[in-house]
CSV table of C-alpha atoms in Angstrom, one decimal:
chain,number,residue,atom,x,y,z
I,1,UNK,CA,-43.5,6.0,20.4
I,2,UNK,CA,-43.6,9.6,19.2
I,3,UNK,CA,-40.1,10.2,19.7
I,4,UNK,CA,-39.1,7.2,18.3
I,5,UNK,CA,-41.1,7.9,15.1
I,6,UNK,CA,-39.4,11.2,15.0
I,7,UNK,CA,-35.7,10.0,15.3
I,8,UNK,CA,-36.9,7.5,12.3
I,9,UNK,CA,-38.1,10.4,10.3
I,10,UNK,CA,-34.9,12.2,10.8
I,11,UNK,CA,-33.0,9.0,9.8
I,12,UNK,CA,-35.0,9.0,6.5
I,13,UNK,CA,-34.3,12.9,5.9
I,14,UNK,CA,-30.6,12.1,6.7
I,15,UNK,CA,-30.1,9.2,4.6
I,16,UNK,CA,-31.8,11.1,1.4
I,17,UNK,CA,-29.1,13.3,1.5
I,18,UNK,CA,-27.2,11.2,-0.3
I,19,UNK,CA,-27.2,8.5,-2.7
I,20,UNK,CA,-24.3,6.1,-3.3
I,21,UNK,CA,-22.7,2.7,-2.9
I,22,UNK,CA,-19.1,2.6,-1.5
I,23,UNK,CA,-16.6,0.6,0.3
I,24,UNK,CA,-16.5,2.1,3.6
I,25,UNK,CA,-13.1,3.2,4.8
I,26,UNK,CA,-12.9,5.4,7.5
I,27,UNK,CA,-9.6,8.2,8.5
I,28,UNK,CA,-9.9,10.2,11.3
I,29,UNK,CA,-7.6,12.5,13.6
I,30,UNK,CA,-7.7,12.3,17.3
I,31,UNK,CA,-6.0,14.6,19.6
I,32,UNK,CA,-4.6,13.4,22.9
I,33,UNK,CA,-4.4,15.3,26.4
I,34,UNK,CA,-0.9,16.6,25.6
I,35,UNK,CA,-1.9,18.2,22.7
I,36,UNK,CA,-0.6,15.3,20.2
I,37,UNK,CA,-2.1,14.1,17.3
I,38,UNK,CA,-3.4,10.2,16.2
I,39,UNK,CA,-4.7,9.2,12.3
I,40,UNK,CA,-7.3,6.4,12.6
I,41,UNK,CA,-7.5,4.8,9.5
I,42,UNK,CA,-9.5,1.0,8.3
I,43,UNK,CA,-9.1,-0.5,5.3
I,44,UNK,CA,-12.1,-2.1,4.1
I,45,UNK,CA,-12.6,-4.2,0.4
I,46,UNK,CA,-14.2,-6.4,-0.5
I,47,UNK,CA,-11.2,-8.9,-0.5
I,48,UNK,CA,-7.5,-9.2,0.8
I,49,UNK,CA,-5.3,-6.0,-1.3
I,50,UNK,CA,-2.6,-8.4,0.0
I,51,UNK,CA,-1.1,-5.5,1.9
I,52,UNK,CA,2.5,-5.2,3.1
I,53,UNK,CA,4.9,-2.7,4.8
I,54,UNK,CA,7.9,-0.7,3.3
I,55,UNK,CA,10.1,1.3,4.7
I,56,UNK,CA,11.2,3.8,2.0
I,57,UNK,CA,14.6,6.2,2.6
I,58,UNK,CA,15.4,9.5,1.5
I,59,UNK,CA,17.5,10.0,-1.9
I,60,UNK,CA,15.3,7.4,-3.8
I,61,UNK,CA,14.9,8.1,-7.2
I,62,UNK,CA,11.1,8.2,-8.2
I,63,UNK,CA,8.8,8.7,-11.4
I,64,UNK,CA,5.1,8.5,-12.0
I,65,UNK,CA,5.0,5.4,-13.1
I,66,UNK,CA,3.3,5.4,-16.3
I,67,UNK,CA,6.0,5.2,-18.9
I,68,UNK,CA,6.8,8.4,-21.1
I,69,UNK,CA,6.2,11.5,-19.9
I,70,UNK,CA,6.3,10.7,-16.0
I,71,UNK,CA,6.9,12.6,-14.0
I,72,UNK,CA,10.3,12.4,-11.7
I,73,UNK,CA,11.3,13.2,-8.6
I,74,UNK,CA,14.0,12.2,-5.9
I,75,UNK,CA,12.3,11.6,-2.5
I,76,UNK,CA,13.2,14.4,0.3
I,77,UNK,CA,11.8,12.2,3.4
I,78,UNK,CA,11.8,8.3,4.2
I,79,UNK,CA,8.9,7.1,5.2
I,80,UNK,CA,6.8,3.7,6.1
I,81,UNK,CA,4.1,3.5,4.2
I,82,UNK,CA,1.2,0.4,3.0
I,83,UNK,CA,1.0,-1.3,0.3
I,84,UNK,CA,-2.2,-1.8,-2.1
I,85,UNK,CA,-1.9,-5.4,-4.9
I,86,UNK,CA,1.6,-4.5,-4.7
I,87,UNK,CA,1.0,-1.7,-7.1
I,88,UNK,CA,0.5,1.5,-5.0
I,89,UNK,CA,0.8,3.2,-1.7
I,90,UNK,CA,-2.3,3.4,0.1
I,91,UNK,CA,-1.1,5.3,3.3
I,92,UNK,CA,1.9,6.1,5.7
I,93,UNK,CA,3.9,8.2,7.8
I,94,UNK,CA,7.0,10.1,6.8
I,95,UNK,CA,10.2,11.0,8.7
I,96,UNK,CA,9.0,14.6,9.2
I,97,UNK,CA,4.9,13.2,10.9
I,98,UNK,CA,3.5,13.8,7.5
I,99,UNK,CA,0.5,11.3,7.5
I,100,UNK,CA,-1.2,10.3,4.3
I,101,UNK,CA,-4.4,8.2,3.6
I,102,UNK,CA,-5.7,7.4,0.2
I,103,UNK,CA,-9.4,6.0,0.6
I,104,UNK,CA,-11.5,4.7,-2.3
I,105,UNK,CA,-13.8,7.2,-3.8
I,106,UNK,CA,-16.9,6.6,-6.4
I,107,UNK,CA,-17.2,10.0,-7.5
I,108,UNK,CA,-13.6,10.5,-8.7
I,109,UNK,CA,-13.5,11.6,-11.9
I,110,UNK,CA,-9.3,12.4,-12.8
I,111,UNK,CA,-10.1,13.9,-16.2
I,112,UNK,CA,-8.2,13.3,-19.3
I,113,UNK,CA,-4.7,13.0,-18.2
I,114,UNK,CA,-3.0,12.8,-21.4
I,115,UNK,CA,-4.6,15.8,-22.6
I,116,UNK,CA,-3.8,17.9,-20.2
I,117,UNK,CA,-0.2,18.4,-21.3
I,118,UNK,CA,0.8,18.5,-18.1
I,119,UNK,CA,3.7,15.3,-16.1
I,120,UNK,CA,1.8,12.5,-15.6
I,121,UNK,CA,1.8,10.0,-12.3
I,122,UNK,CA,0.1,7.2,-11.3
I,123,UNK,CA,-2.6,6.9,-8.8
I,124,UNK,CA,-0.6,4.2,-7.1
I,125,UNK,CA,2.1,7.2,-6.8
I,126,UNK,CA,0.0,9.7,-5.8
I,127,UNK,CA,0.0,9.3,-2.0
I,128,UNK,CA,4.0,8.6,-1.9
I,129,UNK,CA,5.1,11.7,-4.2
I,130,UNK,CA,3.4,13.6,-0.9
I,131,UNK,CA,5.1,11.4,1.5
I,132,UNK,CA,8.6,11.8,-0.4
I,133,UNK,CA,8.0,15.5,-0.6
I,134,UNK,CA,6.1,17.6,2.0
I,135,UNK,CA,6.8,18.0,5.7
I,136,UNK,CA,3.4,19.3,6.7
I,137,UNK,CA,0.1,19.8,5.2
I,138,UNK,CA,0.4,23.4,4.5
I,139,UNK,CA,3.2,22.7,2.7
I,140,UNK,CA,1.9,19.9,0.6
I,141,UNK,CA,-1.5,22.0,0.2
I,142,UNK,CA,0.5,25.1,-1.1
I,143,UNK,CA,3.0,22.8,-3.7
I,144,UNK,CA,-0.5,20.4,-5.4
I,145,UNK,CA,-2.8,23.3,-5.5
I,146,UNK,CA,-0.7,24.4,-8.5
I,147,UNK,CA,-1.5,20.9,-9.6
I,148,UNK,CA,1.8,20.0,-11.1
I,149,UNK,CA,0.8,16.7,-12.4
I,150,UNK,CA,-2.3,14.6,-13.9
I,151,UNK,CA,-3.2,11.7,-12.5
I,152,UNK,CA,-3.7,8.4,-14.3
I,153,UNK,CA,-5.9,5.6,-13.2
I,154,UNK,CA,-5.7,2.4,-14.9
I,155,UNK,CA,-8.0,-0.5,-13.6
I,156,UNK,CA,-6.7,-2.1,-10.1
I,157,UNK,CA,-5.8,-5.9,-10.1
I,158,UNK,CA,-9.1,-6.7,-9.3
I,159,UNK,CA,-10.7,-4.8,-12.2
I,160,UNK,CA,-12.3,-2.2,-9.8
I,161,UNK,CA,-11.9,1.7,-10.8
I,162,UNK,CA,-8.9,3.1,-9.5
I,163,UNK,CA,-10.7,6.6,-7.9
I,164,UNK,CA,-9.6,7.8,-4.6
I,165,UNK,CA,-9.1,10.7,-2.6
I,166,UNK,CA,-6.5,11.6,-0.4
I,167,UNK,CA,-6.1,13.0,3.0
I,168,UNK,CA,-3.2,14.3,4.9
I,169,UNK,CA,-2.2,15.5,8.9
I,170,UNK,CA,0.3,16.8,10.4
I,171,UNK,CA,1.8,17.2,13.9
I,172,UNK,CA,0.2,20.7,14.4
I,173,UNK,CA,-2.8,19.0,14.1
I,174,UNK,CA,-4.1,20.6,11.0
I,175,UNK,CA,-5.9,18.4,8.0
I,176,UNK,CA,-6.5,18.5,3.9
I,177,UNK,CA,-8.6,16.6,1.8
I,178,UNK,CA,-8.1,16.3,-2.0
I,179,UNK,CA,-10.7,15.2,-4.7
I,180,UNK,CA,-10.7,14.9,-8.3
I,181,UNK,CA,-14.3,15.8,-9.3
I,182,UNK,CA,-15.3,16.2,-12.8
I,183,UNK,CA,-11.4,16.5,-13.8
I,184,UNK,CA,-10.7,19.6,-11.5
I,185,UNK,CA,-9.2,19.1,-8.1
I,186,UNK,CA,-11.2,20.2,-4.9
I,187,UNK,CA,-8.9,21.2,-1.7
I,188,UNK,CA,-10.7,21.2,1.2
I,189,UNK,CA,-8.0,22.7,3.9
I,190,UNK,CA,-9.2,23.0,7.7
I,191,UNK,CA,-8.0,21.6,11.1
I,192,UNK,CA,-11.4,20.8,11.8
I,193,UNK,CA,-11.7,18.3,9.0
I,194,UNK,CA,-10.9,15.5,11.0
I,195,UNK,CA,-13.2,12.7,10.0
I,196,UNK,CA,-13.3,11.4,6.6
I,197,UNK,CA,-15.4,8.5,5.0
I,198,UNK,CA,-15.4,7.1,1.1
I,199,UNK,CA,-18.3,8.3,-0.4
I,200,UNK,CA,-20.3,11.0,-0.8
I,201,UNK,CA,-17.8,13.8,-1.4
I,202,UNK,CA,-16.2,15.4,1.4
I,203,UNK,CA,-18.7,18.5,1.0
I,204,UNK,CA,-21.7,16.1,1.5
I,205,UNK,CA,-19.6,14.5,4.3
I,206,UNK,CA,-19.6,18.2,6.1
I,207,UNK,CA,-23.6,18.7,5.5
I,208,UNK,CA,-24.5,15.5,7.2
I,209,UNK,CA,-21.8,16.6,10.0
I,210,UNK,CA,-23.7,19.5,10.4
I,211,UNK,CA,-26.9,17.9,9.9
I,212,UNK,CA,-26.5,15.3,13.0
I,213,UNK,CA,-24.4,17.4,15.2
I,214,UNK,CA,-28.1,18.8,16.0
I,215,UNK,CA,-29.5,15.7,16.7
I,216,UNK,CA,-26.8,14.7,19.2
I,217,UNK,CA,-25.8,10.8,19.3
I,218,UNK,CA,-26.8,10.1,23.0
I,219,UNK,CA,-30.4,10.3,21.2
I,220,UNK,CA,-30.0,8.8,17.7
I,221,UNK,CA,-27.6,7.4,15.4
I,222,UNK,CA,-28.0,5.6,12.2
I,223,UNK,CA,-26.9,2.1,12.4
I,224,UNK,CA,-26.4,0.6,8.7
I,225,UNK,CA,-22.4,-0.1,7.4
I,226,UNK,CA,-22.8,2.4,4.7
I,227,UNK,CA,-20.2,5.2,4.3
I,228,UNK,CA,-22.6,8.1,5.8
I,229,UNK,CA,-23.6,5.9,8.5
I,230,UNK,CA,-20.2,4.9,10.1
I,231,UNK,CA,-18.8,9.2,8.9
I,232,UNK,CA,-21.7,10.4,11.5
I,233,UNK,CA,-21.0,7.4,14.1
I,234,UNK,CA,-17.5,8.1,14.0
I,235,UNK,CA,-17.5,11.8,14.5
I,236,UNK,CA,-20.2,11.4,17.3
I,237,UNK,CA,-17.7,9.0,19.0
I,238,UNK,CA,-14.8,11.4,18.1
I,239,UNK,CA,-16.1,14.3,20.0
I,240,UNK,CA,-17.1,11.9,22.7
I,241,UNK,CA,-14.3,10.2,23.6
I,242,UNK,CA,-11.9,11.7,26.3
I,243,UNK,CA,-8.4,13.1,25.1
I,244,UNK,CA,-6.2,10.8,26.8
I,245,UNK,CA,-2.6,12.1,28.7
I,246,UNK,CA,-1.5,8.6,29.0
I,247,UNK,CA,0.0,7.6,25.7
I,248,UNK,CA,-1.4,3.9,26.1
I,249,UNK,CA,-4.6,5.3,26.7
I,250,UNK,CA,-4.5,7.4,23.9
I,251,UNK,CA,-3.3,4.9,21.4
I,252,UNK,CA,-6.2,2.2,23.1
I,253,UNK,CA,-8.6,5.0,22.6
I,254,UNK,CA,-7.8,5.6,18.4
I,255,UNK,CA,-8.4,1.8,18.4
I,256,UNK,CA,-11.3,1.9,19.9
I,257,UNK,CA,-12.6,4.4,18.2
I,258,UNK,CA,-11.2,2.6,14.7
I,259,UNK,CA,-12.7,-1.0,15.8
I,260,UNK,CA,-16.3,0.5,16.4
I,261,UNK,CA,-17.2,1.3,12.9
I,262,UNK,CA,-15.4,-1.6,11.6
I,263,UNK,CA,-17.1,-4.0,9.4
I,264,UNK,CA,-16.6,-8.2,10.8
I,265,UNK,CA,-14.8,-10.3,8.1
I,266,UNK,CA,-17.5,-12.1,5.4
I,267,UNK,CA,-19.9,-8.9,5.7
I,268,UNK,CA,-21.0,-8.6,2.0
I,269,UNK,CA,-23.9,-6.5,0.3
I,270,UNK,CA,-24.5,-8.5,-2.4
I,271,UNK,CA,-26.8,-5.4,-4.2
I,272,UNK,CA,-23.7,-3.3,-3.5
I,273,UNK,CA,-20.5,-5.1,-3.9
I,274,UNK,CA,-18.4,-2.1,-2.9
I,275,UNK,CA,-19.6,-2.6,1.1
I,276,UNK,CA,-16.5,-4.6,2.5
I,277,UNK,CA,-15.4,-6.4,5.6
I,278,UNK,CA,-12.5,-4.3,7.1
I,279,UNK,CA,-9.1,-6.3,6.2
I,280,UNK,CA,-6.8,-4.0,8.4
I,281,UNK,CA,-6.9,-1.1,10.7
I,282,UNK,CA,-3.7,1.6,11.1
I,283,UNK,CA,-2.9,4.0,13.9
I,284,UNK,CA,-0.2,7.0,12.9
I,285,UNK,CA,1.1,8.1,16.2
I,286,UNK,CA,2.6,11.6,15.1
I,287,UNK,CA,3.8,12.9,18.3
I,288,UNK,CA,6.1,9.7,18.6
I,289,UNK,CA,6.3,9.0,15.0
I,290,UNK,CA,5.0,5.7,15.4
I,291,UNK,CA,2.9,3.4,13.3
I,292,UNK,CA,0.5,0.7,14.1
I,293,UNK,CA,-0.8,-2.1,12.4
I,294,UNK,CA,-3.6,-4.7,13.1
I,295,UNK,CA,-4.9,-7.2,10.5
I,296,UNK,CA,-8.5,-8.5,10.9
I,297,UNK,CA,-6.5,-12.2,10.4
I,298,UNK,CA,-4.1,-11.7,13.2
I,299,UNK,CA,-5.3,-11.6,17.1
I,300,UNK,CA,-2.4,-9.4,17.6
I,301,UNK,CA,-1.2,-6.0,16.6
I,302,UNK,CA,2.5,-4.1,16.0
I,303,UNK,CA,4.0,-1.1,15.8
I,304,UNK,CA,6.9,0.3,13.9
I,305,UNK,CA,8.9,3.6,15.4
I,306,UNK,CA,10.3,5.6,12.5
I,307,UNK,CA,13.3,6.4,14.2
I,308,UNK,CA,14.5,2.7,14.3
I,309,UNK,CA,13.9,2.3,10.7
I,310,UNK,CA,16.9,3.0,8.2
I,311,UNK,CA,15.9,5.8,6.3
I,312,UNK,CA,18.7,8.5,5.5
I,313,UNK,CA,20.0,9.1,2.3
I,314,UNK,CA,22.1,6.0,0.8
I,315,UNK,CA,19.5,3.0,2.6
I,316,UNK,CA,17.5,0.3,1.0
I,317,UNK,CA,14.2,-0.1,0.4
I,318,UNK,CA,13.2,-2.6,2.8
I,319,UNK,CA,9.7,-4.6,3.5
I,320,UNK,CA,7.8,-6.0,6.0
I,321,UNK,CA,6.6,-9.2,4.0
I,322,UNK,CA,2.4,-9.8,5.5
I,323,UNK,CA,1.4,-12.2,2.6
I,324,UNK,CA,1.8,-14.8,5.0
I,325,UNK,CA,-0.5,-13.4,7.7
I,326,UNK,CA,2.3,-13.6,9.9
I,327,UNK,CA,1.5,-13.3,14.0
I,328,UNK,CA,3.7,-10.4,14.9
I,329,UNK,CA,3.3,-8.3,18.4
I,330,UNK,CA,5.5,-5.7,19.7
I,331,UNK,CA,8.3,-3.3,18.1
I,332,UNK,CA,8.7,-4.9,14.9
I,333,UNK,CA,11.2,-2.2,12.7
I,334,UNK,CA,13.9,-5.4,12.9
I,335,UNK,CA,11.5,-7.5,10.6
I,336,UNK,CA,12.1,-5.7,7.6
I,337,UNK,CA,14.5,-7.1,4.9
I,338,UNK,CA,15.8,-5.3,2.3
I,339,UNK,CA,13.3,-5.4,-1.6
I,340,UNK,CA,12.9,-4.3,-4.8
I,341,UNK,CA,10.4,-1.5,-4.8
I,342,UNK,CA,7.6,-2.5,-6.0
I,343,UNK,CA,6.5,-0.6,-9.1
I,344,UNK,CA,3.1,1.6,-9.2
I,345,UNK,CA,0.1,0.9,-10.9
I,346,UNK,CA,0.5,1.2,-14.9
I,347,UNK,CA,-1.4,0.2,-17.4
């Protein structure tokens, strides 16, 4: 009884670190037994973003979105990416094993964009002007910590705050996090950055890391869907879990891993509407450039391999079309169909 009064005391201590109410998506990076590298990522809302798949090639011509004084750019890599309302990219994969995340954050505060005099771009852009443009995290780190843009956020379709922040891996295995807090961007750069929630801010993320890591999850581990709950269960089961040689061991592990912090379908906080059912969960194979999908309405899951997509320079967009909830297993690069790009988030 003592030592279960204990652990309950250190759950208290651990859950006043922070304060917050968020939808809890979670990223994480997984290396295999050859030395490869695998993004989990779940999408959780608090209803259907009515997701779908694009494949987007190299050469497309690209602006921020937002009207007069975007700014432009022509996309160096092709890449697969998800969709969010049909007005932004909220993850992918590029040509070059570039992966991006974009997961909902409270805290985000862009600043005033307008004001900043600087080329504007949507937050529905943000994640694909990486993907069109970087090969490796270093290289993306290097190019946005001269911030060449200011981000503008109008209200999503569902009238929620647009405010996210962005993660990126790479094939060597290394990982950045970007933040907009109180207008000014936070970069935190690190291989060892490998887990990722919504809220708190990432630095809050890394003091109850630190925090649990001395409590050690074979004893204790909070329980509750909450952000800070499924960050610490997540890197417990992280370190925990073996690094697979097989590749269809590693890729069942990243599931499992994914699926056991995932929140069931019609879990709702009513006193804090931002706690979601998970609506999809992703797998970025980078090592084999491949990208899996599984929607929390499907029993099955499919992959895409990059290299069977068309993506050199002079290709169409094409999409994967999931508003039906469509049953699709296996390989499925052959069920995309050429589309009109769908255009970022505006006001």
């Amino acid at each position: 009884m003592k030592r279960l009064r204990h652990y309950g005391m250190i759950a208290a201590t651990a859950l006043a670190l922070v304060s917050f109410e968020a939808d809890a998506c979670i990223r994480f990076i997984y290396e295999t037994g050859t030395g490869t590298y695998v993004v989990g990522r779940s999408m959780d809302w608090m209803q259907d973003p009515g997701t779908d798949l694009w494949a987007f090639p190299q050469g497309m011509k690209r602006d921020g979105g937002v009207g007069e004084g975007s700014i432009s750019w022509t996309s160096k890599h092709g890449s697969v990416i998800a969709s969010f309302y049909s007005v932004a990219t909220v993850e992918g994969m590029n040509d070059a094993g570039l992966v991006a995340n974009t997961l909902y954050l409270t805290e985000t505060d862009y600043g005033d964009a307008k004001a900043s005099g600087k080329p504007l771009i949507s937050v529905g852009a943000w994640t694909q002007y990486v993907l069109d443009n970087f090969a490796t995290v270093a290289e993306a780190v290097d190019a946005l910590s001269k911030e060449p843009f200011a981000i503008v956020a109008p209200t999503l379709p569902n009238g929620s705050a647009a405010g996210g922040h962005l993660s990126l891996a790479d094939s060597t295995g290394d990982s950045a996090i970007f933040e907009y807090l109180g207008g000014k961007l936070v970069i935190h750069h690190d291989p060892k950055y490998t887990v990722m929630t919504n809220s708190p801010t990432f630095d809050k993320q890394l003091a109850l890391s630190a925090y649990w890591q001395e409590i050690g999850g074979m004893n204790f581990l909070p329980g509750t869907i909450k952000s800070a709950d499924r960050f610490v269960r997540t890197n417990w089961a992280l370190n925990a879990a073996p690094k697979e040689k097989d590749e269809r061991l590693a890729i069942a592990t990243a599931f499992s891993l994914i699926r056991a912090v995932s929140v069931p379908l019609g879990i709702a906080d009513k006193e804090a509407p931002n706690i979601a059912s998970t609506i999809w969960r992703s797998i970025s194979d980078i090592g084999n450039k491949r990208y899996y999908f599984e929607s929390s309405y499907s029993p099955t899951i499919f992959w895409v391999d990059i290299d069977k997509l068309k993506l050199s320079e002079g290709a169409k967009p094409m999409k994967l079309d999931l508003s039906s909830r469509p049953i699709i297993a296996g390989e499925a690069s052959d069920k995309f169909v050429e589309a009109e790009p769908f255009k970022f988030l505006s006001n």
